[in-house]
Amino acid sequence: MAGIPGVLVAEQPHYLPWVDFYEQVARSGTLLVLDNVQWLRRGWQRRTRVALPANVPTPPPTEPGFQWLSIPLEDPHRDTLIQDLAVDTRQPWARKHLQTLVTLYGKRPYFGTQVLPLLEPFYDAAAREGGPGSLLRVLLASMALFHEPLGLRPNIVLASTLERQGDDKTGRLVAYCQQVGAHTYYSGMGSSLYLKLGLFRDADVRVLWQRFRHPPYAQGREGRFVHGMSLVDVLANVPVDEVRRWLEPSPWGPFAPAPGGSGGA
């Protein structure tokens, strides 16, 4: 599933991301990884949502129905850029994370065939990563794990390799669009709180908002469906061909296939 030329998605790197992230990748001609921004201690860059242990009762709706899986960092400071963060190699985190995922999902219908063969070599390589920049390398590898199974072929550009322009977030995003030749910026709805659309209009770059909502699926637990889970959770429970169909363009709207079968934005 090739992305759409001229469409840019800008995301911070994430650890084993959720399916909404891959819908953005499927739509984009360029995935811009914002590695030159400060990390957030309570952000999603180094952690992901996975299932609760089987022996833990389903919590009420007022409590999270998931647990975090987090990569330990070596002496992080609040103003450290993502591209400079180092994984704490003093902890055997990779082995523990793999064991945790096997324990949580080993009995789910597709974990052994669709997920485990991807996780084992990833964690083997991640265990050897260390030093400044190692978190970014691990995050990029975790994001790329699912590209081939989902049929994605993203053009990935690190923001640190581009010229940083603009006085605020919007100005920098507009400058990035111009530098990579993007005519469309495909944004998650959370960005609506700060994006200055006038700056995009002035640069002749249109903004499209992501309104993707993937279907609920059986997660192996009675009670409510938990959104925002790692793609590990999705592919442990759903056939990969079905997940691919979730990512296909809608039959209407700006990403609908153009006459003749080619995608258009």
Short mmCIF file of C-alpha atoms in Angstrom, two decimals:
data_model
loop_
_atom_site.label_atom_id
_atom_site.label_comp_id
_atom_site.label_asym_id
_atom_site.label_seq_id
_atom_site.Cartn_x
_atom_site.Cartn_y
_atom_site.Cartn_z
CA MET A 1 0.00 0.00 0.00
CA ALA A 2 1.92 2.99 -1.26
CA GLY A 3 1.33 6.35 0.36
CA ILE A 4 -0.08 9.33 -1.49
CA PRO A 5 2.58 11.62 -3.02
CA GLY A 6 2.52 15.14 -1.67
CA VAL A 7 0.90 14.20 1.66
CA LEU A 8 3.01 14.68 4.78
CA VAL A 9 2.42 13.24 8.23
CA ALA A 10 4.57 14.49 11.12
CA GLU A 11 4.77 12.34 14.23
CA GLN A 12 7.16 11.92 17.11
CA PRO A 13 8.68 8.42 17.15
CA HIS A 14 6.65 5.91 19.11
CA TYR A 15 7.22 2.53 20.73
CA LEU A 16 5.12 -0.23 19.11
CA PRO A 17 2.46 2.29 17.95
CA TRP A 18 -1.30 1.95 17.72
CA VAL A 19 -3.31 1.32 14.54
CA ASP A 20 -4.34 4.97 14.06
CA PHE A 21 -0.67 5.81 13.56
CA TYR A 22 -0.41 3.27 10.74
CA GLU A 23 -3.52 4.71 9.08
CA GLN A 24 -1.63 8.00 8.89
CA VAL A 25 1.39 6.21 7.43
CA ALA A 26 -0.83 4.53 4.83
CA ARG A 27 -2.10 7.93 3.66
CA SER A 28 1.23 9.76 3.62
CA GLY A 29 3.79 10.15 0.90
CA THR A 30 6.28 11.25 3.57
CA LEU A 31 6.39 10.28 7.23
CA LEU A 32 8.31 13.01 9.00
CA VAL A 33 9.69 11.76 12.32
CA LEU A 34 10.00 14.63 14.80
CA ASP A 35 13.17 13.50 16.52
CA ASN A 36 14.41 17.05 17.19
CA VAL A 37 11.84 17.91 19.89
CA GLN A 38 11.98 17.52 23.66
CA TRP A 39 10.76 14.23 25.04
CA LEU A 40 7.73 14.07 27.33
CA ARG A 41 8.04 12.08 30.53
CA ARG A 42 4.37 11.14 30.39
CA GLY A 43 4.22 11.01 26.61
CA TRP A 44 3.91 8.05 24.27
CA GLN A 45 7.38 8.07 22.73
CA ARG A 46 9.00 5.41 24.91
CA ARG A 47 5.92 3.52 26.07
CA THR A 48 2.89 1.73 24.68
CA ARG A 49 -0.42 0.35 25.89
CA VAL A 50 -0.77 -3.41 26.25
CA ALA A 51 -3.34 -5.73 27.82
CA LEU A 52 -3.80 -6.28 31.52
CA PRO A 53 -2.74 -9.69 32.87
CA ALA A 54 -5.40 -12.37 32.56
CA ASN A 55 -5.75 -12.69 36.35
CA VAL A 56 -6.59 -8.99 36.76
CA PRO A 57 -10.36 -8.34 36.73
CA THR A 58 -11.72 -5.96 34.13
CA PRO A 59 -11.59 -2.50 35.78
CA PRO A 60 -14.60 -0.17 35.81
CA PRO A 61 -14.91 2.45 33.04
CA THR A 62 -13.41 5.09 35.32
CA GLU A 63 -10.07 3.23 35.41
CA PRO A 64 -7.64 2.35 32.58
CA GLY A 65 -8.20 -1.00 30.93
CA PHE A 66 -4.55 -1.36 29.98
CA GLN A 67 -1.01 -1.21 31.35
CA TRP A 68 2.01 0.68 30.06
CA LEU A 69 5.10 -1.04 28.69
CA SER A 70 7.96 1.48 29.02
CA ILE A 71 11.56 1.55 27.82
CA PRO A 72 13.94 2.65 30.63
CA LEU A 73 16.12 5.67 29.89
CA GLU A 74 19.63 6.56 31.02
CA ASP A 75 19.69 9.80 33.03
CA PRO A 76 17.07 11.69 31.01
CA HIS A 77 16.55 15.41 31.53
CA ARG A 78 13.35 17.26 30.74
CA ASP A 79 14.98 19.34 27.99
CA THR A 80 16.72 16.40 26.28
CA LEU A 81 15.82 15.97 22.63
CA ILE A 82 14.42 12.63 21.53
CA GLN A 83 17.34 12.15 19.15
CA ASP A 84 19.79 12.32 22.08
CA LEU A 85 18.08 9.97 24.54
CA ALA A 86 19.87 6.79 25.57
CA VAL A 87 18.32 3.48 26.57
CA ASP A 88 19.34 2.29 30.04
CA THR A 89 21.35 -0.80 29.16
CA ARG A 90 21.83 -1.65 32.84
CA GLN A 91 18.34 -3.13 32.79
CA PRO A 92 17.42 -6.25 30.77
CA TRP A 93 14.32 -4.46 29.54
CA ALA A 94 14.16 -6.07 26.08
CA ARG A 95 14.05 -9.60 27.46
CA LYS A 96 11.46 -8.57 30.06
CA HIS A 97 9.25 -6.85 27.48
CA LEU A 98 9.30 -9.89 25.21
CA GLN A 99 8.46 -12.18 28.12
CA THR A 100 5.63 -9.86 29.16
CA LEU A 101 4.11 -9.83 25.68
CA VAL A 102 4.37 -13.61 25.36
CA THR A 103 2.65 -13.98 28.74
CA LEU A 104 -0.10 -11.50 27.87
CA TYR A 105 -0.79 -12.63 24.30
CA GLY A 106 0.58 -16.15 23.94
CA LYS A 107 -2.89 -17.67 23.90
CA ARG A 108 -4.44 -15.14 21.54
CA PRO A 109 -5.31 -16.60 18.12
CA TYR A 110 -2.76 -14.81 15.91
CA PHE A 111 0.09 -13.90 18.25
CA GLY A 112 2.23 -16.93 17.45
CA THR A 113 1.97 -16.57 13.67
CA GLN A 114 1.64 -12.81 13.08
CA VAL A 115 3.45 -11.13 15.95
CA LEU A 116 6.01 -13.31 17.73
CA PRO A 117 8.19 -13.87 14.61
CA LEU A 118 8.51 -10.07 14.35
CA LEU A 119 9.15 -9.41 18.04
CA GLU A 120 11.91 -11.94 18.65
CA PRO A 121 14.53 -10.48 16.25
CA PHE A 122 13.47 -6.94 17.17
CA TYR A 123 14.10 -7.44 20.88
CA ASP A 124 17.30 -9.35 20.20
CA ALA A 125 18.64 -6.32 18.31
CA ALA A 126 17.18 -3.81 20.78
CA ALA A 127 19.01 -5.46 23.67
CA ARG A 128 22.31 -4.50 22.03
CA GLU A 129 21.43 -0.82 21.53
CA GLY A 130 23.08 1.70 23.85
CA GLY A 131 24.48 5.21 24.08
CA PRO A 132 23.09 8.58 22.92
CA GLY A 133 20.52 8.19 20.19
CA SER A 134 19.80 4.58 21.00
CA LEU A 135 16.18 5.24 22.00
CA LEU A 136 15.47 6.77 18.60
CA ARG A 137 16.97 3.74 16.84
CA VAL A 138 14.84 1.39 18.93
CA LEU A 139 11.68 3.42 18.34
CA LEU A 140 12.24 3.59 14.57
CA ALA A 141 12.81 -0.17 14.47
CA SER A 142 9.65 -0.81 16.49
CA MET A 143 7.61 1.40 14.14
CA ALA A 144 9.02 -0.39 11.09
CA LEU A 145 8.17 -3.86 12.45
CA PHE A 146 4.69 -3.75 10.99
CA HIS A 147 5.29 -1.94 7.70
CA GLU A 148 5.75 -5.06 5.59
CA PRO A 149 2.88 -7.07 7.18
CA LEU A 150 0.54 -4.13 6.60
CA GLY A 151 1.81 -3.59 3.07
CA LEU A 152 3.21 -0.14 3.84
CA ARG A 153 6.20 1.45 2.11
CA PRO A 154 6.68 4.81 3.82
CA ASN A 155 9.24 7.40 2.83
CA ILE A 156 10.70 8.25 6.24
CA VAL A 157 12.48 11.56 6.84
CA LEU A 158 14.01 12.64 10.16
CA ALA A 159 13.20 16.24 11.05
CA SER A 160 16.76 16.64 12.34
CA THR A 161 17.99 16.29 8.74
CA LEU A 162 15.91 19.27 7.58
CA GLU A 163 16.36 22.98 8.22
CA ARG A 164 14.48 24.06 11.33
CA GLN A 165 12.48 27.19 10.45
CA GLY A 166 9.57 29.06 11.97
CA ASP A 167 8.97 30.58 15.39
CA ASP A 168 6.40 28.06 16.59
CA LYS A 169 5.12 24.52 15.95
CA THR A 170 2.92 25.52 13.03
CA GLY A 171 5.62 27.56 11.35
CA ARG A 172 8.05 24.67 11.55
CA LEU A 173 5.51 22.21 10.16
CA VAL A 174 4.75 24.51 7.24
CA ALA A 175 8.48 24.84 6.55
CA TYR A 176 8.89 21.06 6.64
CA CYS A 177 6.04 20.66 4.14
CA GLN A 178 7.75 23.13 1.83
CA GLN A 179 11.14 21.44 2.15
CA VAL A 180 9.83 17.99 1.18
CA GLY A 181 7.44 19.32 -1.48
CA ALA A 182 4.21 18.40 0.33
CA HIS A 183 0.95 20.04 -0.73
CA THR A 184 -1.12 18.45 2.07
CA TYR A 185 -0.55 18.03 5.80
CA TYR A 186 -2.49 15.09 7.30
CA SER A 187 -2.94 15.76 11.00
CA GLY A 188 -4.32 13.98 14.02
CA MET A 189 -7.23 15.75 15.70
CA GLY A 190 -5.15 16.54 18.78
CA SER A 191 -3.20 19.10 16.76
CA SER A 192 -6.37 21.16 16.27
CA LEU A 193 -5.64 22.71 19.68
CA TYR A 194 -2.56 24.56 18.44
CA LEU A 195 -2.28 24.52 14.63
CA LYS A 196 -2.60 27.95 13.01
CA LEU A 197 -4.39 27.11 9.78
CA GLY A 198 -3.77 30.53 8.29
CA LEU A 199 -0.04 29.80 8.04
CA PHE A 200 -0.78 26.68 5.99
CA ARG A 201 -3.16 28.60 3.73
CA ASP A 202 -0.55 31.32 3.17
CA ALA A 203 1.90 28.62 2.05
CA ASP A 204 -0.71 26.93 -0.19
CA VAL A 205 -0.65 23.76 1.93
CA ARG A 206 -4.02 22.26 2.82
CA VAL A 207 -4.70 20.52 6.13
CA LEU A 208 -6.71 17.31 6.37
CA TRP A 209 -7.83 16.00 9.76
CA GLN A 210 -7.66 12.33 10.63
CA ARG A 211 -11.07 10.92 11.55
CA PHE A 212 -10.12 7.26 11.40
CA ARG A 213 -11.71 4.94 13.95
CA HIS A 214 -10.79 1.30 13.62
CA PRO A 215 -13.50 -1.29 14.34
CA PRO A 216 -13.66 -2.92 17.77
CA TYR A 217 -12.29 -6.43 17.96
CA ALA A 218 -12.23 -9.29 20.47
CA GLN A 219 -9.48 -8.55 22.98
CA GLY A 220 -9.88 -11.70 25.06
CA ARG A 221 -11.56 -10.01 28.01
CA GLU A 222 -15.17 -9.50 28.95
CA GLY A 223 -16.42 -5.96 29.27
CA ARG A 224 -15.58 -2.75 27.48
CA PHE A 225 -13.43 -2.40 24.40
CA VAL A 226 -10.13 -0.60 25.09
CA HIS A 227 -8.99 1.88 22.42
CA GLY A 228 -5.47 3.04 21.67
CA MET A 229 -3.72 -0.27 22.21
CA SER A 230 -0.41 -1.17 20.60
CA LEU A 231 -0.63 -2.83 17.20
CA VAL A 232 0.72 -5.89 19.02
CA ASP A 233 -2.68 -6.16 20.69
CA VAL A 234 -4.47 -5.74 17.36
CA LEU A 235 -2.43 -8.28 15.39
CA ALA A 236 -2.57 -10.79 18.23
CA ASN A 237 -6.36 -10.81 17.87
CA VAL A 238 -7.19 -9.87 14.26
CA PRO A 239 -6.03 -11.42 10.94
CA VAL A 240 -3.52 -9.15 9.26
CA ASP A 241 -5.53 -9.12 6.02
CA GLU A 242 -8.47 -7.63 7.91
CA VAL A 243 -6.25 -4.94 9.47
CA ARG A 244 -4.99 -4.10 5.98
CA ARG A 245 -8.59 -3.52 4.91
CA TRP A 246 -9.03 -1.10 7.82
CA LEU A 247 -6.22 1.00 6.36
CA GLU A 248 -7.57 1.13 2.82
CA PRO A 249 -8.95 4.49 1.60
CA SER A 250 -12.61 5.10 2.29
CA PRO A 251 -14.94 4.92 -0.73
CA TRP A 252 -15.58 8.65 -0.28
CA GLY A 253 -13.60 11.64 0.90
CA PRO A 254 -10.19 13.12 0.09
CA PHE A 255 -8.35 9.80 0.21
CA ALA A 256 -10.80 7.83 -1.92
CA PRO A 257 -9.25 6.02 -4.90
CA ALA A 258 -9.37 8.14 -8.03
CA PRO A 259 -10.97 6.79 -11.22
CA GLY A 260 -8.72 4.12 -12.59
CA GLY A 261 -7.73 2.84 -9.16
CA SER A 262 -4.96 5.25 -8.14
CA GLY A 263 -5.11 7.11 -4.86
CA GLY A 264 -5.55 10.86 -4.75
CA ALA A 265 -5.58 13.59 -2.15
#
